[in-house]
């Protein structure tokens, strides 16, 4: 007959984790995403050779990774405006969607590195988790904690965050931000980047119609933080367009546009 697996004694060493499906982990040192680990629960980053502890599928311990996934937009967000795009194929559904003061949800697995007064972010510590994730003091507010709306007064936001971290080792904080979120359909975006800053936009192009201006900085492409490197940002944009047929970009508006010079243009 079939052999019955014996139950290990409770104090036995945890067996190696067996991952049924692809597990994707972000390297906390260089931020690169790495694929399936060996069944040891530890994976070596192929880029910087850092050892990354992989959380087991049934392990509740928080992983101390400074980069956390970002959910780009809450389902309930109201579309503020849509810009129709003239398209040579005359598609009716070619719209650019624009959300001003977009909401952004960030998963934290450790000390946040920011102070909250009421629901306003009063300060962000340099080099801390919030800083690495691009959270801005004064202009950002905590809108919800683990999906629960936060009242603007009192210190309820702080208490909810603290209790979630101590109970579950993680917390999802939804911020209402100063960022503009634009969802572009297929086609050329019509903007030129240097690093992650927009230095030029094509007249009548999608970016320009969406209100993107020279001096705006791209802070996130979809779920990922945009580094100050145009090759990486462009690769992220093209990868998302290829995968989903559209691309979601978060912009930080800037008051003083940088000097305009010739830079390589973003491919369509």
Short mmCIF file of C-alpha atoms in Angstrom, two decimals:
data_model
loop_
_atom_site.label_atom_id
_atom_site.label_comp_id
_atom_site.label_asym_id
_atom_site.label_seq_id
_atom_site.Cartn_x
_atom_site.Cartn_y
_atom_site.Cartn_z
CA UNK A 1 0.00 0.00 0.00
CA UNK A 2 0.91 3.71 0.03
CA UNK A 3 3.40 4.92 2.60
CA UNK A 4 1.90 7.41 5.03
CA UNK A 5 4.24 10.39 5.61
CA UNK A 6 5.10 10.59 9.31
CA UNK A 7 4.49 13.88 11.10
CA UNK A 8 7.81 15.40 12.24
CA UNK A 9 8.11 16.29 15.95
CA UNK A 10 7.20 19.98 16.55
CA UNK A 11 10.79 20.99 17.33
CA UNK A 12 12.26 19.42 14.20
CA UNK A 13 14.21 21.68 11.86
CA UNK A 14 11.94 23.13 9.16
CA UNK A 15 12.40 21.12 5.95
CA UNK A 16 13.58 22.78 2.76
CA UNK A 17 10.82 24.78 1.11
CA UNK A 18 9.59 23.29 -2.14
CA UNK A 19 8.24 25.95 -4.46
CA UNK A 20 5.51 24.63 -6.73
CA UNK A 21 5.50 27.71 -8.92
CA UNK A 22 7.89 30.45 -9.93
CA UNK A 23 8.83 32.55 -6.92
CA UNK A 24 9.98 36.06 -7.72
CA UNK A 25 12.14 37.87 -5.20
CA UNK A 26 13.58 41.35 -5.32
CA UNK A 27 17.22 41.66 -4.30
CA UNK A 28 17.34 44.16 -1.40
CA UNK A 29 20.81 45.32 -2.46
CA UNK A 30 20.54 46.01 -6.17
CA UNK A 31 16.75 45.89 -6.64
CA UNK A 32 16.87 43.40 -9.50
CA UNK A 33 14.08 40.80 -9.67
CA UNK A 34 15.30 37.20 -9.57
CA UNK A 35 13.37 34.05 -10.44
CA UNK A 36 12.90 30.62 -8.89
CA UNK A 37 15.27 29.84 -6.02
CA UNK A 38 16.82 26.47 -5.25
CA UNK A 39 14.74 24.61 -2.67
CA UNK A 40 16.82 25.94 0.19
CA UNK A 41 14.94 29.12 0.99
CA UNK A 42 18.06 31.11 0.04
CA UNK A 43 18.84 32.44 -3.41
CA UNK A 44 21.96 34.11 -4.77
CA UNK A 45 21.38 37.28 -6.76
CA UNK A 46 22.80 36.79 -10.24
CA UNK A 47 23.77 40.46 -10.44
CA UNK A 48 25.43 41.41 -7.15
CA UNK A 49 25.79 37.88 -5.68
CA UNK A 50 23.99 38.94 -2.53
CA UNK A 51 22.34 36.07 -0.60
CA UNK A 52 18.59 36.66 -0.31
CA UNK A 53 16.46 34.85 2.27
CA UNK A 54 13.29 33.65 0.53
CA UNK A 55 10.18 33.51 2.72
CA UNK A 56 8.70 30.00 2.70
CA UNK A 57 5.16 29.67 1.45
CA UNK A 58 3.95 28.92 4.97
CA UNK A 59 6.45 31.08 6.84
CA UNK A 60 5.04 34.22 8.43
CA UNK A 61 8.37 35.92 9.17
CA UNK A 62 8.67 39.33 7.47
CA UNK A 63 11.43 39.69 4.91
CA UNK A 64 13.56 42.75 5.39
CA UNK A 65 13.62 43.93 1.79
CA UNK A 66 13.73 47.66 1.18
CA UNK A 67 11.94 47.31 -2.14
CA UNK A 68 8.29 46.28 -1.88
CA UNK A 69 5.69 45.76 -4.60
CA UNK A 70 3.48 48.73 -5.32
CA UNK A 71 -0.16 48.40 -6.29
CA UNK A 72 -0.53 51.26 -8.75
CA UNK A 73 -4.14 52.21 -8.21
CA UNK A 74 -7.10 51.36 -6.03
CA UNK A 75 -10.07 49.83 -7.83
CA UNK A 76 -12.41 52.52 -6.56
CA UNK A 77 -10.45 55.44 -8.01
CA UNK A 78 -12.51 57.79 -10.10
CA UNK A 79 -11.17 58.60 -13.54
CA UNK A 80 -10.57 62.29 -13.51
CA UNK A 81 -10.17 62.84 -17.21
CA UNK A 82 -9.54 60.99 -20.43
CA UNK A 83 -7.84 62.33 -23.53
CA UNK A 84 -8.84 60.84 -26.86
CA UNK A 85 -5.92 60.02 -29.13
CA UNK A 86 -6.16 60.50 -32.88
CA UNK A 87 -4.99 57.22 -34.29
CA UNK A 88 -4.35 56.34 -37.92
CA UNK A 89 -6.25 53.06 -37.42
CA UNK A 90 -9.17 55.12 -36.05
CA UNK A 91 -9.53 53.03 -32.91
CA UNK A 92 -12.28 54.22 -30.61
CA UNK A 93 -10.69 52.87 -27.46
CA UNK A 94 -7.39 54.75 -27.79
CA UNK A 95 -7.67 56.88 -24.68
CA UNK A 96 -5.09 58.25 -22.31
CA UNK A 97 -6.38 58.11 -18.73
CA UNK A 98 -5.15 60.74 -16.30
CA UNK A 99 -5.48 60.56 -12.51
CA UNK A 100 -4.30 63.61 -10.58
CA UNK A 101 -3.22 63.09 -6.95
CA UNK A 102 -3.15 59.37 -7.68
CA UNK A 103 -3.36 56.82 -4.89
CA UNK A 104 -0.45 54.48 -4.38
CA UNK A 105 -0.29 51.42 -2.08
CA UNK A 106 3.08 50.32 -0.68
CA UNK A 107 3.71 47.14 1.32
CA UNK A 108 6.13 47.69 4.21
CA UNK A 109 7.77 44.79 6.06
CA UNK A 110 9.76 46.76 8.61
CA UNK A 111 10.17 50.17 10.24
CA UNK A 112 8.70 52.70 7.81
CA UNK A 113 11.19 55.50 8.36
CA UNK A 114 8.63 58.31 8.37
CA UNK A 115 6.63 60.36 10.90
CA UNK A 116 2.87 60.76 10.59
CA UNK A 117 0.86 63.56 12.19
CA UNK A 118 -2.84 62.78 11.88
CA UNK A 119 -2.78 61.30 8.40
CA UNK A 120 -0.16 63.70 6.96
CA UNK A 121 3.40 62.53 6.37
CA UNK A 122 5.32 65.10 8.40
CA UNK A 123 8.85 63.83 7.71
CA UNK A 124 10.71 61.02 5.93
CA UNK A 125 14.07 59.75 7.23
CA UNK A 126 16.85 59.67 4.64
CA UNK A 127 17.80 56.16 3.59
CA UNK A 128 14.80 54.60 5.34
CA UNK A 129 12.18 52.37 3.75
CA UNK A 130 9.72 55.19 2.96
CA UNK A 131 12.52 57.26 1.42
CA UNK A 132 13.64 54.32 -0.76
CA UNK A 133 10.04 53.88 -1.92
CA UNK A 134 9.77 57.56 -2.89
CA UNK A 135 7.30 58.69 -0.18
CA UNK A 136 7.18 62.51 0.08
CA UNK A 137 6.72 64.49 3.30
CA UNK A 138 4.06 67.23 3.55
CA UNK A 139 2.34 66.59 0.19
CA UNK A 140 1.41 62.92 0.80
CA UNK A 141 -1.30 61.64 3.19
CA UNK A 142 -2.17 58.20 4.51
CA UNK A 143 -5.54 57.36 2.91
CA UNK A 144 -5.90 53.77 4.13
CA UNK A 145 -4.10 51.08 6.13
CA UNK A 146 -4.60 47.48 4.92
CA UNK A 147 -7.50 48.77 2.82
CA UNK A 148 -9.28 50.47 5.74
CA UNK A 149 -9.89 54.21 5.31
CA UNK A 150 -8.12 56.42 7.84
CA UNK A 151 -9.78 59.49 9.42
CA UNK A 152 -7.71 62.68 8.96
CA UNK A 153 -7.40 63.57 12.65
CA UNK A 154 -6.04 61.84 15.74
CA UNK A 155 -3.19 59.34 15.60
CA UNK A 156 -5.27 56.40 14.34
CA UNK A 157 -3.13 55.93 11.20
CA UNK A 158 -0.01 55.48 13.35
CA UNK A 159 -1.74 53.01 15.69
CA UNK A 160 -3.12 50.94 12.78
CA UNK A 161 0.30 50.77 11.12
CA UNK A 162 2.07 49.81 14.37
CA UNK A 163 -0.41 47.10 15.28
CA UNK A 164 -0.33 45.58 11.78
CA UNK A 165 3.49 45.47 11.82
CA UNK A 166 3.57 43.82 15.24
CA UNK A 167 0.77 41.32 14.48
CA UNK A 168 1.52 40.40 10.85
CA UNK A 169 5.03 41.70 10.26
CA UNK A 170 3.78 43.75 7.31
CA UNK A 171 1.43 46.58 6.47
CA UNK A 172 -0.11 47.93 3.25
CA UNK A 173 -0.21 51.72 3.40
CA UNK A 174 -2.27 53.55 0.75
CA UNK A 175 -1.11 57.12 0.21
CA UNK A 176 -2.91 59.90 -1.57
CA UNK A 177 0.03 61.42 -3.36
CA UNK A 178 1.09 64.51 -5.24
CA UNK A 179 1.76 62.27 -8.26
CA UNK A 180 -0.07 62.25 -11.56
CA UNK A 181 -0.83 58.78 -12.87
CA UNK A 182 -1.20 58.36 -16.63
CA UNK A 183 -2.30 55.14 -18.34
CA UNK A 184 -1.09 55.19 -21.95
CA UNK A 185 -2.53 52.88 -24.64
CA UNK A 186 -0.34 51.34 -27.37
CA UNK A 187 1.60 53.76 -29.53
CA UNK A 188 4.46 56.24 -29.20
CA UNK A 189 4.39 58.09 -25.89
CA UNK A 190 6.03 61.16 -27.42
CA UNK A 191 8.47 62.11 -24.67
CA UNK A 192 12.23 62.29 -24.32
CA UNK A 193 13.98 61.30 -21.08
CA UNK A 194 17.28 62.03 -19.40
CA UNK A 195 17.61 59.72 -16.42
CA UNK A 196 14.03 59.55 -15.15
CA UNK A 197 13.24 63.18 -15.99
CA UNK A 198 11.23 64.27 -19.03
CA UNK A 199 13.28 66.81 -21.00
CA UNK A 200 11.04 67.16 -24.05
CA UNK A 201 7.58 66.16 -25.28
CA UNK A 202 6.39 65.82 -28.88
CA UNK A 203 3.79 68.43 -29.81
CA UNK A 204 0.35 66.78 -30.06
CA UNK A 205 1.79 63.50 -28.74
CA UNK A 206 0.22 61.35 -26.03
CA UNK A 207 2.44 62.58 -23.18
CA UNK A 208 1.88 66.22 -24.05
CA UNK A 209 -1.91 65.72 -24.28
CA UNK A 210 -1.85 64.08 -20.86
CA UNK A 211 -0.28 67.19 -19.37
CA UNK A 212 3.25 65.79 -19.06
CA UNK A 213 5.71 68.69 -19.31
CA UNK A 214 9.49 68.97 -19.50
CA UNK A 215 10.82 68.85 -15.94
CA UNK A 216 8.32 66.17 -14.81
CA UNK A 217 10.02 63.17 -13.23
CA UNK A 218 8.88 59.56 -13.73
CA UNK A 219 8.70 58.02 -10.26
CA UNK A 220 7.09 54.63 -10.99
CA UNK A 221 6.42 52.53 -14.07
CA UNK A 222 3.54 50.25 -13.12
CA UNK A 223 4.54 48.50 -9.89
CA UNK A 224 8.21 49.44 -10.08
CA UNK A 225 10.14 52.45 -8.84
CA UNK A 226 11.86 54.23 -11.72
CA UNK A 227 15.62 54.69 -11.20
CA UNK A 228 17.47 57.73 -12.53
CA UNK A 229 18.55 55.85 -15.64
CA UNK A 230 16.75 56.34 -18.97
CA UNK A 231 17.80 52.95 -20.40
CA UNK A 232 16.24 51.12 -17.44
CA UNK A 233 13.10 53.30 -17.44
CA UNK A 234 12.60 52.84 -21.20
CA UNK A 235 13.13 49.07 -20.85
CA UNK A 236 10.50 48.93 -18.06
CA UNK A 237 8.04 50.93 -20.21
CA UNK A 238 8.53 48.74 -23.29
CA UNK A 239 8.31 45.56 -21.19
CA UNK A 240 5.00 46.64 -19.65
CA UNK A 241 3.55 47.72 -23.03
CA UNK A 242 4.53 44.39 -24.54
CA UNK A 243 3.05 42.41 -21.64
CA UNK A 244 -0.23 44.30 -21.13
CA UNK A 245 -0.77 46.46 -24.22
CA UNK A 246 -0.66 49.63 -22.13
CA UNK A 247 1.63 51.31 -19.62
CA UNK A 248 0.93 53.05 -16.31
CA UNK A 249 3.38 55.83 -15.42
CA UNK A 250 3.46 57.96 -12.27
CA UNK A 251 4.88 61.46 -12.71
CA UNK A 252 6.04 63.98 -10.15
CA UNK A 253 5.39 67.46 -11.44
CA UNK A 254 8.30 69.86 -11.17
CA UNK A 255 8.21 73.61 -10.91
CA UNK A 256 11.53 74.41 -12.56
CA UNK A 257 11.96 72.63 -15.91
CA UNK A 258 15.52 71.49 -16.55
CA UNK A 259 17.42 73.03 -19.44
CA UNK A 260 16.35 71.40 -22.68
CA UNK A 261 19.00 69.65 -24.72
CA UNK A 262 18.99 66.92 -27.33
CA UNK A 263 18.58 63.46 -25.80
CA UNK A 264 17.77 60.10 -27.37
CA UNK A 265 14.02 59.87 -27.91
CA UNK A 266 11.82 57.17 -26.42
CA UNK A 267 11.00 54.51 -29.04
CA UNK A 268 7.28 54.09 -29.78
#
